[in-house]
Amino acid sequence: MADPVAGPGKKPVAGEEGRRTVWPLRLWRHLTIRTRLTLAYAGMFLAGGTALVVALTASLYRELQGPLPPGAVPGRLDPDHDRFIGMADALRDTTASHLLHKALELLLIIVVVSALLGWWIAGRMLHRLTAITTAARHASQTTLHERLNLTGPDDELKELGDTFDSMLERLDAAFAAQKRFVANASHELRTPLTVTRTAVEVTLAKPSVTDTQWRTMAVDVARSTDRAQRLIDGLLTLARSEEQLTDVEDDDLADLAAEALDQVAAAARTRGLQITTALDAAPVRGNIALLGRAVANLLENAVKYNVDGGALLVRSHLTERWSELTVANDGVVLDRAAVPELFEPFQRGEHTRGHRPAGDRGDSGTGLGLSVVYAVVHAHGGQITATPRTGGGLQITLRFPAP
């Protein structure tokens, strides 16, 4: 027979009967944690107290129901025998009933008192959790520097507060880095656009322009446009490397390094660099486009910031856990404390804006090369180490988990 509620051709809503039967559970889920703890305390005390009262009453009743001591009961021939037995039964029933009622009344009072105490104790216990909730509710970009610094024993709530402080610290650092990144990106993009506009305006302001002047302007515009294009490509690569990896394939760091060496071969010959390679098999699994870009950036930096006639070492090998690629180059002497800054966007160490590396022909780069390398390595679960060389230059090692 069809369900009259569902109607012909319709099926009852799945789980409707279950929802009707478990409404106390749904009501429980809508209660606050403080109310749940209070009800749990009171419920456990009520259950335990009830069991204790019933057990004591039953034990007392059983003891009263037992036989009286010999000589305490008149004999059958005594006319007071039946009256004495009736009085004993009435006294036993009255005592047990009175004890049960009084115990239940006292239990009710104690349960109410325990519920109030449980409410107060739960509030005291959850006070630090309330502080965390309040801090999370008021957290914004302008208050990320504030910390909870919870005090008290090293319990779960203290651990939660310390974890929340660590999260705020990471968010604060991330927002600060984002602000610096946006400011630097705006400045870097403004530079080639300003060069382009200036070249065009200067040329157009002349009453008569020769072919040589037009060509000079075109060269300046092409150079600034190329710089802007490379900066945008670097920003896009950096953004892609911070997303979830896609198009994962198997490759070899030795092959990627060989391809990158081919790309920088002309620039290396122009600088007279002495290249030494030891490319052993180093299998790697990841996004080949990103890995290739990271290796190419590493070698381009090694050539750009080298000295004329300097050395360039490229080595790859496989260890028990890692596939490693090491690139070492000559150059200026670097401060060890300043090396981590090289991996931040738009940082060029000693060669910041207005300073060009030795042998540079007019372009100091976008300052995104090593930051892209850093982001790609960490997106693949790898490690990167950079060590200044004693005579000048830098040695960088990329480590990727061996497939």
Coordinates of C-alpha atoms in Angstrom, one line a residue:
M1 CA 0.0 0.0 0.0
A2 CA 1.4 3.4 -1.0
D3 CA 2.4 5.9 1.7
P4 CA -0.4 8.5 1.7
V5 CA 2.1 11.2 2.7
A6 CA 4.6 10.4 0.0
G7 CA 1.8 10.1 -2.6
P8 CA 1.8 7.9 -5.7
G9 CA 5.1 7.5 -7.4
K10 CA 7.0 9.3 -4.6
K11 CA 9.3 7.8 -2.0
P12 CA 9.5 8.8 1.6
V13 CA 12.3 11.1 2.5
A14 CA 15.4 9.1 3.4
G15 CA 16.2 9.3 7.1
E16 CA 12.9 11.0 8.0
E17 CA 12.0 8.3 10.5
G18 CA 15.5 8.4 11.9
R19 CA 15.2 12.1 12.4
R20 CA 12.0 11.6 14.3
T21 CA 13.5 9.0 16.6
V22 CA 16.8 10.9 17.4
W23 CA 15.5 14.3 18.1
P24 CA 17.2 14.4 21.6
L25 CA 20.5 13.8 19.9
R26 CA 19.8 16.7 17.5
L27 CA 18.8 18.9 20.5
W28 CA 22.0 17.9 22.3
R29 CA 24.1 19.0 19.3
H30 CA 22.7 22.5 19.6
L31 CA 23.7 23.0 23.2
T32 CA 26.8 24.9 24.2
I33 CA 29.8 22.9 25.5
R34 CA 29.3 24.5 28.9
T35 CA 25.7 23.3 29.0
R36 CA 26.8 19.8 27.8
L37 CA 29.4 19.6 30.5
T38 CA 26.9 20.7 33.2
L39 CA 24.3 18.2 32.1
A40 CA 26.9 15.5 31.9
Y41 CA 28.1 16.2 35.4
A42 CA 24.5 16.3 36.8
G43 CA 23.4 13.3 34.8
M44 CA 26.4 11.2 36.0
F45 CA 25.8 12.3 39.6
L46 CA 22.1 11.6 39.3
A47 CA 22.7 8.1 37.8
G48 CA 25.3 7.2 40.4
G49 CA 23.2 8.7 43.3
T50 CA 20.1 6.9 42.2
A51 CA 21.9 3.6 42.0
L52 CA 23.4 4.2 45.4
V53 CA 20.0 5.1 47.0
V54 CA 18.3 2.1 45.4
A55 CA 21.1 -0.3 46.5
L56 CA 21.1 1.0 50.1
T57 CA 17.3 0.9 50.3
A58 CA 17.1 -2.7 48.9
S59 CA 19.9 -3.8 51.2
L60 CA 18.2 -2.2 54.2
Y61 CA 14.8 -3.8 53.2
R62 CA 16.4 -7.1 52.8
E63 CA 18.0 -6.9 56.3
L64 CA 14.7 -5.8 57.9
Q65 CA 13.0 -8.7 56.1
G66 CA 15.3 -11.2 57.6
P67 CA 14.3 -13.4 60.7
L68 CA 14.4 -11.7 64.1
P69 CA 16.8 -13.0 66.8
P70 CA 15.6 -16.0 68.8
G71 CA 13.5 -15.0 71.8
A72 CA 12.5 -11.6 70.3
V73 CA 9.3 -13.1 68.8
P74 CA 6.6 -14.4 71.1
G75 CA 5.6 -18.0 70.6
R76 CA 2.6 -19.1 68.6
L77 CA 0.6 -19.8 71.7
D78 CA 1.1 -16.2 72.8
P79 CA -1.9 -14.1 72.0
D80 CA 0.4 -11.1 71.1
H81 CA 2.2 -13.1 68.4
D82 CA 0.2 -12.0 65.3
R83 CA 0.0 -8.4 66.6
F84 CA 3.8 -8.3 67.1
I85 CA 4.5 -9.7 63.6
G86 CA 2.1 -7.2 62.0
M87 CA 3.8 -4.3 63.8
A88 CA 7.2 -5.5 62.7
D89 CA 6.1 -5.7 59.1
A90 CA 4.5 -2.3 59.2
L91 CA 7.6 -0.8 60.9
R92 CA 9.9 -2.4 58.2
D93 CA 7.8 -1.1 55.3
T94 CA 7.4 2.4 56.8
T95 CA 11.2 2.6 57.5
A96 CA 12.1 1.5 54.0
S97 CA 9.6 3.9 52.4
H98 CA 10.6 6.8 54.6
L99 CA 14.3 6.2 53.9
L100 CA 13.7 6.0 50.1
H101 CA 11.7 9.2 50.0
K102 CA 14.2 11.2 52.2
A103 CA 17.1 9.8 50.1
L104 CA 15.4 10.8 46.9
E105 CA 14.7 14.3 48.2
L106 CA 18.3 14.7 49.3
L107 CA 19.5 13.4 46.0
L108 CA 17.4 15.9 44.1
I109 CA 18.8 18.8 46.2
I110 CA 22.4 17.5 45.7
V111 CA 21.8 17.1 42.0
V112 CA 20.7 20.7 41.7
V113 CA 23.6 21.9 43.7
S114 CA 26.0 19.7 41.7
A115 CA 24.5 21.2 38.5
L116 CA 25.2 24.7 39.7
L117 CA 28.7 23.8 40.8
G118 CA 29.2 22.0 37.5
W119 CA 28.1 25.1 35.6
W120 CA 30.6 27.2 37.5
I121 CA 33.4 24.7 37.2
A122 CA 32.8 24.3 33.5
G123 CA 32.9 28.1 33.1
R124 CA 36.2 28.2 34.9
M125 CA 37.6 25.4 32.9
L126 CA 36.5 26.9 29.6
H127 CA 37.6 30.4 30.4
R128 CA 40.8 30.1 28.4
L129 CA 38.8 28.5 25.5
T130 CA 36.5 31.6 25.6
A131 CA 39.6 33.8 25.3
I132 CA 40.7 31.9 22.2
T133 CA 37.3 32.2 20.7
T134 CA 37.2 35.9 21.3
A135 CA 40.6 36.4 19.8
A136 CA 39.7 34.4 16.8
R137 CA 36.5 36.4 16.4
H138 CA 38.3 39.7 16.5
A139 CA 41.4 38.7 14.5
S140 CA 41.9 40.8 11.5
Q141 CA 44.8 42.0 9.3
T142 CA 45.4 44.8 11.8
T143 CA 45.4 42.7 15.0
L144 CA 47.5 39.7 13.9
H145 CA 50.4 41.0 16.0
E146 CA 48.4 40.3 19.2
R147 CA 49.0 37.1 21.0
L148 CA 47.0 35.2 23.7
N149 CA 50.0 34.0 25.8
L150 CA 47.7 31.7 27.8
T151 CA 48.9 30.9 31.3
G152 CA 48.2 27.8 33.4
P153 CA 49.1 24.2 33.3
D154 CA 50.3 22.6 30.1
D155 CA 47.0 20.9 29.2
E156 CA 45.0 20.6 26.0
L157 CA 43.7 24.2 26.2
K158 CA 47.2 25.6 26.7
E159 CA 48.4 23.6 23.7
L160 CA 45.4 25.0 21.7
G161 CA 46.3 28.5 22.7
D162 CA 49.9 28.1 21.8
T163 CA 48.9 26.6 18.4
F164 CA 46.6 29.6 17.8
D165 CA 49.4 32.0 18.6
S166 CA 51.7 30.2 16.2
M167 CA 49.0 30.4 13.5
L168 CA 48.6 34.2 14.1
E169 CA 52.4 34.5 13.9
R170 CA 52.4 32.7 10.5
L171 CA 49.5 34.8 9.2
D172 CA 51.1 38.0 10.4
A173 CA 54.3 37.1 8.6
A174 CA 52.3 36.0 5.5
F175 CA 50.4 39.3 5.4
A176 CA 53.6 41.3 5.9
A177 CA 55.3 39.4 3.1
Q178 CA 52.3 39.9 0.9
K179 CA 52.4 43.7 1.5
R180 CA 56.1 43.8 0.7
F181 CA 55.5 41.7 -2.4
V182 CA 52.7 43.9 -3.7
A183 CA 54.7 47.1 -3.0
N184 CA 57.8 45.7 -4.7
A185 CA 55.8 44.3 -7.7
S186 CA 54.2 47.7 -8.2
H187 CA 57.5 49.4 -8.1
E188 CA 59.1 46.9 -10.4
L189 CA 56.3 47.1 -13.0
R190 CA 56.3 50.9 -12.8
T191 CA 60.0 51.1 -13.8
P192 CA 59.7 49.5 -17.3
L193 CA 56.4 51.4 -17.9
T194 CA 58.1 54.7 -17.0
V195 CA 61.0 53.9 -19.3
T196 CA 58.6 53.1 -22.2
R197 CA 56.6 56.3 -21.6
T198 CA 59.6 58.5 -21.3
A199 CA 61.2 57.1 -24.5
V200 CA 58.0 57.7 -26.5
E201 CA 57.3 61.1 -25.1
V202 CA 60.9 62.3 -25.7
T203 CA 60.8 61.1 -29.2
L204 CA 57.4 62.6 -30.0
A205 CA 58.4 65.9 -28.5
K206 CA 61.1 66.4 -31.1
P207 CA 60.0 68.6 -34.1
S208 CA 61.6 66.1 -36.5
V209 CA 62.6 62.6 -35.8
T210 CA 65.2 60.7 -37.7
D211 CA 65.2 57.0 -38.4
T212 CA 68.0 56.5 -35.9
Q213 CA 66.0 58.2 -33.2
W214 CA 63.0 56.0 -34.0
R215 CA 65.1 52.9 -33.8
T216 CA 66.6 54.0 -30.5
M217 CA 63.2 54.5 -29.1
A218 CA 62.1 51.2 -30.4
V219 CA 65.0 49.5 -28.8
D220 CA 64.3 51.2 -25.4
V221 CA 60.6 50.2 -25.7
A222 CA 61.4 46.6 -26.6
R223 CA 63.9 46.3 -23.7
S224 CA 61.5 47.7 -21.1
T225 CA 58.6 45.6 -22.6
D226 CA 60.8 42.5 -22.3
R227 CA 61.6 43.3 -18.7
A228 CA 57.9 43.7 -17.9
Q229 CA 57.1 40.5 -19.7
R230 CA 59.8 38.6 -17.7
L231 CA 58.6 40.1 -14.5
I232 CA 55.0 39.0 -15.2
D233 CA 56.1 35.5 -16.2
G234 CA 58.1 35.3 -12.9
L235 CA 55.0 36.4 -10.9
L236 CA 52.8 33.8 -12.7
T237 CA 55.4 31.1 -12.1
L238 CA 55.6 32.0 -8.4
A239 CA 51.8 32.0 -8.1
R240 CA 51.6 28.6 -9.8
S241 CA 54.2 27.0 -7.6
E242 CA 52.3 28.0 -4.5
E243 CA 49.2 26.1 -5.7
Q244 CA 48.5 22.4 -5.7
L245 CA 50.7 20.6 -8.1
T246 CA 49.2 19.3 -11.3
D247 CA 50.5 17.4 -14.3
V248 CA 52.9 15.4 -12.2
E249 CA 55.4 13.3 -14.2
D250 CA 58.7 11.5 -13.8
D251 CA 62.0 13.1 -15.0
D252 CA 65.6 13.5 -14.0
L253 CA 67.4 16.4 -12.5
A254 CA 70.4 15.6 -14.7
D255 CA 68.3 16.1 -17.9
L256 CA 66.8 19.3 -16.6
A257 CA 70.2 20.7 -15.7
A258 CA 71.6 19.7 -19.1
E259 CA 68.7 21.6 -20.8
A260 CA 69.3 24.6 -18.6
L261 CA 73.0 24.6 -19.4
D262 CA 72.2 24.7 -23.1
Q263 CA 70.1 27.8 -22.5
V264 CA 72.9 29.7 -20.6
A265 CA 75.8 28.4 -22.8
A266 CA 76.0 31.5 -24.9
A267 CA 76.0 33.9 -21.9
A268 CA 78.6 31.7 -20.2
R269 CA 80.9 31.7 -23.2
T270 CA 80.6 35.5 -23.4
R271 CA 81.6 35.8 -19.7
G272 CA 84.4 33.2 -20.2
L273 CA 83.1 31.0 -17.5
Q274 CA 84.7 27.6 -16.8
I275 CA 81.9 25.1 -16.5
T276 CA 82.4 21.8 -14.7
T277 CA 79.6 19.3 -14.7
A278 CA 79.0 15.9 -13.0
L279 CA 75.5 15.0 -13.9
D280 CA 74.6 11.6 -12.5
A281 CA 71.1 10.2 -12.6
A282 CA 68.8 11.9 -10.0
P283 CA 65.2 10.9 -10.7
V284 CA 62.5 13.3 -9.6
R285 CA 58.7 13.3 -9.8
G286 CA 56.8 16.6 -10.1
N287 CA 55.5 19.3 -12.4
I288 CA 58.2 19.3 -15.2
A289 CA 57.5 22.9 -16.3
L290 CA 58.0 24.2 -12.8
L291 CA 61.0 22.1 -12.1
G292 CA 62.6 23.1 -15.4
R293 CA 61.9 26.8 -14.6
A294 CA 63.5 26.5 -11.1
V295 CA 66.7 24.8 -12.5
A296 CA 66.9 27.3 -15.3
N297 CA 66.5 30.3 -12.9
L298 CA 69.3 28.7 -10.7
L299 CA 71.7 28.5 -13.6
E300 CA 70.8 31.9 -15.0
N301 CA 71.6 33.5 -11.6
A302 CA 74.8 31.5 -11.4
V303 CA 75.9 33.0 -14.7
K304 CA 74.5 36.5 -14.2
Y305 CA 76.1 37.0 -10.8
N306 CA 79.4 35.3 -11.6
V307 CA 82.7 37.1 -12.4
D308 CA 84.3 37.2 -15.8
G309 CA 86.3 34.1 -16.2
G310 CA 84.9 32.6 -13.0
A311 CA 83.9 29.0 -12.3
L312 CA 80.5 27.3 -12.6
L313 CA 79.9 23.8 -11.1
V314 CA 76.8 21.8 -11.8
R315 CA 76.4 18.5 -10.1
S316 CA 73.5 16.0 -9.7
H317 CA 73.4 12.7 -7.8
L318 CA 71.0 10.4 -6.0
T319 CA 71.3 9.6 -2.3
E320 CA 69.3 7.1 -0.2
R321 CA 66.4 9.6 0.3
W322 CA 67.0 12.6 -2.0
S323 CA 67.7 13.5 -5.5
E324 CA 70.1 16.4 -5.3
L325 CA 71.2 19.2 -7.7
T326 CA 74.1 21.5 -6.7
V327 CA 75.1 24.7 -8.4
A328 CA 78.1 26.6 -7.3
N329 CA 79.5 29.8 -8.8
D330 CA 82.1 32.5 -8.2
G331 CA 81.2 36.0 -7.4
V332 CA 81.2 38.7 -4.7
V333 CA 81.7 37.7 -1.1
L334 CA 78.3 37.3 0.6
D335 CA 77.3 37.7 4.2
R336 CA 76.0 34.4 5.6
A337 CA 73.3 36.2 7.5
A338 CA 72.0 37.9 4.4
V339 CA 71.7 34.8 2.3
P340 CA 68.1 33.9 3.3
E341 CA 67.0 37.3 2.0
L342 CA 68.0 36.3 -1.5
F343 CA 65.1 33.9 -1.6
E344 CA 62.5 36.6 -0.9
P345 CA 60.8 38.3 -3.9
F346 CA 62.6 41.3 -5.4
Q347 CA 65.7 40.8 -3.3
R348 CA 69.1 40.8 -5.1
G349 CA 71.5 41.0 -2.2
E350 CA 74.2 43.5 -3.0
H351 CA 72.8 43.9 -6.5
T352 CA 69.6 45.7 -5.6
R353 CA 68.0 48.4 -7.7
G354 CA 70.6 50.6 -9.1
H355 CA 73.4 48.1 -8.6
R356 CA 74.3 45.7 -11.4
P357 CA 76.3 42.5 -11.2
A358 CA 79.7 42.3 -12.8
G359 CA 79.4 41.9 -16.6
D360 CA 75.8 42.9 -16.7
R361 CA 74.8 44.6 -19.8
G362 CA 72.0 46.8 -18.4
D363 CA 69.5 44.5 -16.8
S364 CA 69.8 43.6 -13.2
G365 CA 67.0 41.1 -13.4
T366 CA 63.5 41.0 -11.8
G367 CA 64.6 39.8 -8.4
L368 CA 62.2 36.8 -8.7
G369 CA 64.7 34.1 -9.8
L370 CA 65.6 32.5 -6.4
S371 CA 62.1 33.2 -4.9
V372 CA 60.7 31.1 -7.7
V373 CA 63.3 28.4 -7.0
Y374 CA 62.4 28.4 -3.3
A375 CA 58.7 28.2 -4.0
V376 CA 59.0 25.3 -6.5
V377 CA 61.2 23.3 -4.2
H378 CA 58.9 23.6 -1.3
A379 CA 55.9 22.9 -3.4
H380 CA 57.5 19.5 -4.3
G381 CA 58.2 18.7 -0.6
G382 CA 61.9 19.4 -1.1
Q383 CA 64.7 21.3 0.7
I384 CA 67.0 24.1 -0.4
T385 CA 70.3 25.1 1.2
A386 CA 72.5 28.0 0.3
T387 CA 76.1 28.5 1.5
P388 CA 78.4 31.4 0.7
R389 CA 81.7 30.3 -0.7
T390 CA 84.9 31.4 1.1
G391 CA 86.4 33.1 -2.0
G392 CA 83.1 34.6 -3.1
G393 CA 80.0 33.3 -4.8
L394 CA 77.3 31.0 -3.6
Q395 CA 76.6 27.2 -3.6
I396 CA 73.0 26.2 -3.7
T397 CA 71.7 22.6 -3.3
L398 CA 68.2 21.5 -4.2
R399 CA 66.9 18.3 -2.6
F400 CA 63.8 16.5 -3.8
P401 CA 62.3 13.3 -2.4
A402 CA 63.6 10.4 -4.4
P403 CA 60.8 8.6 -6.2

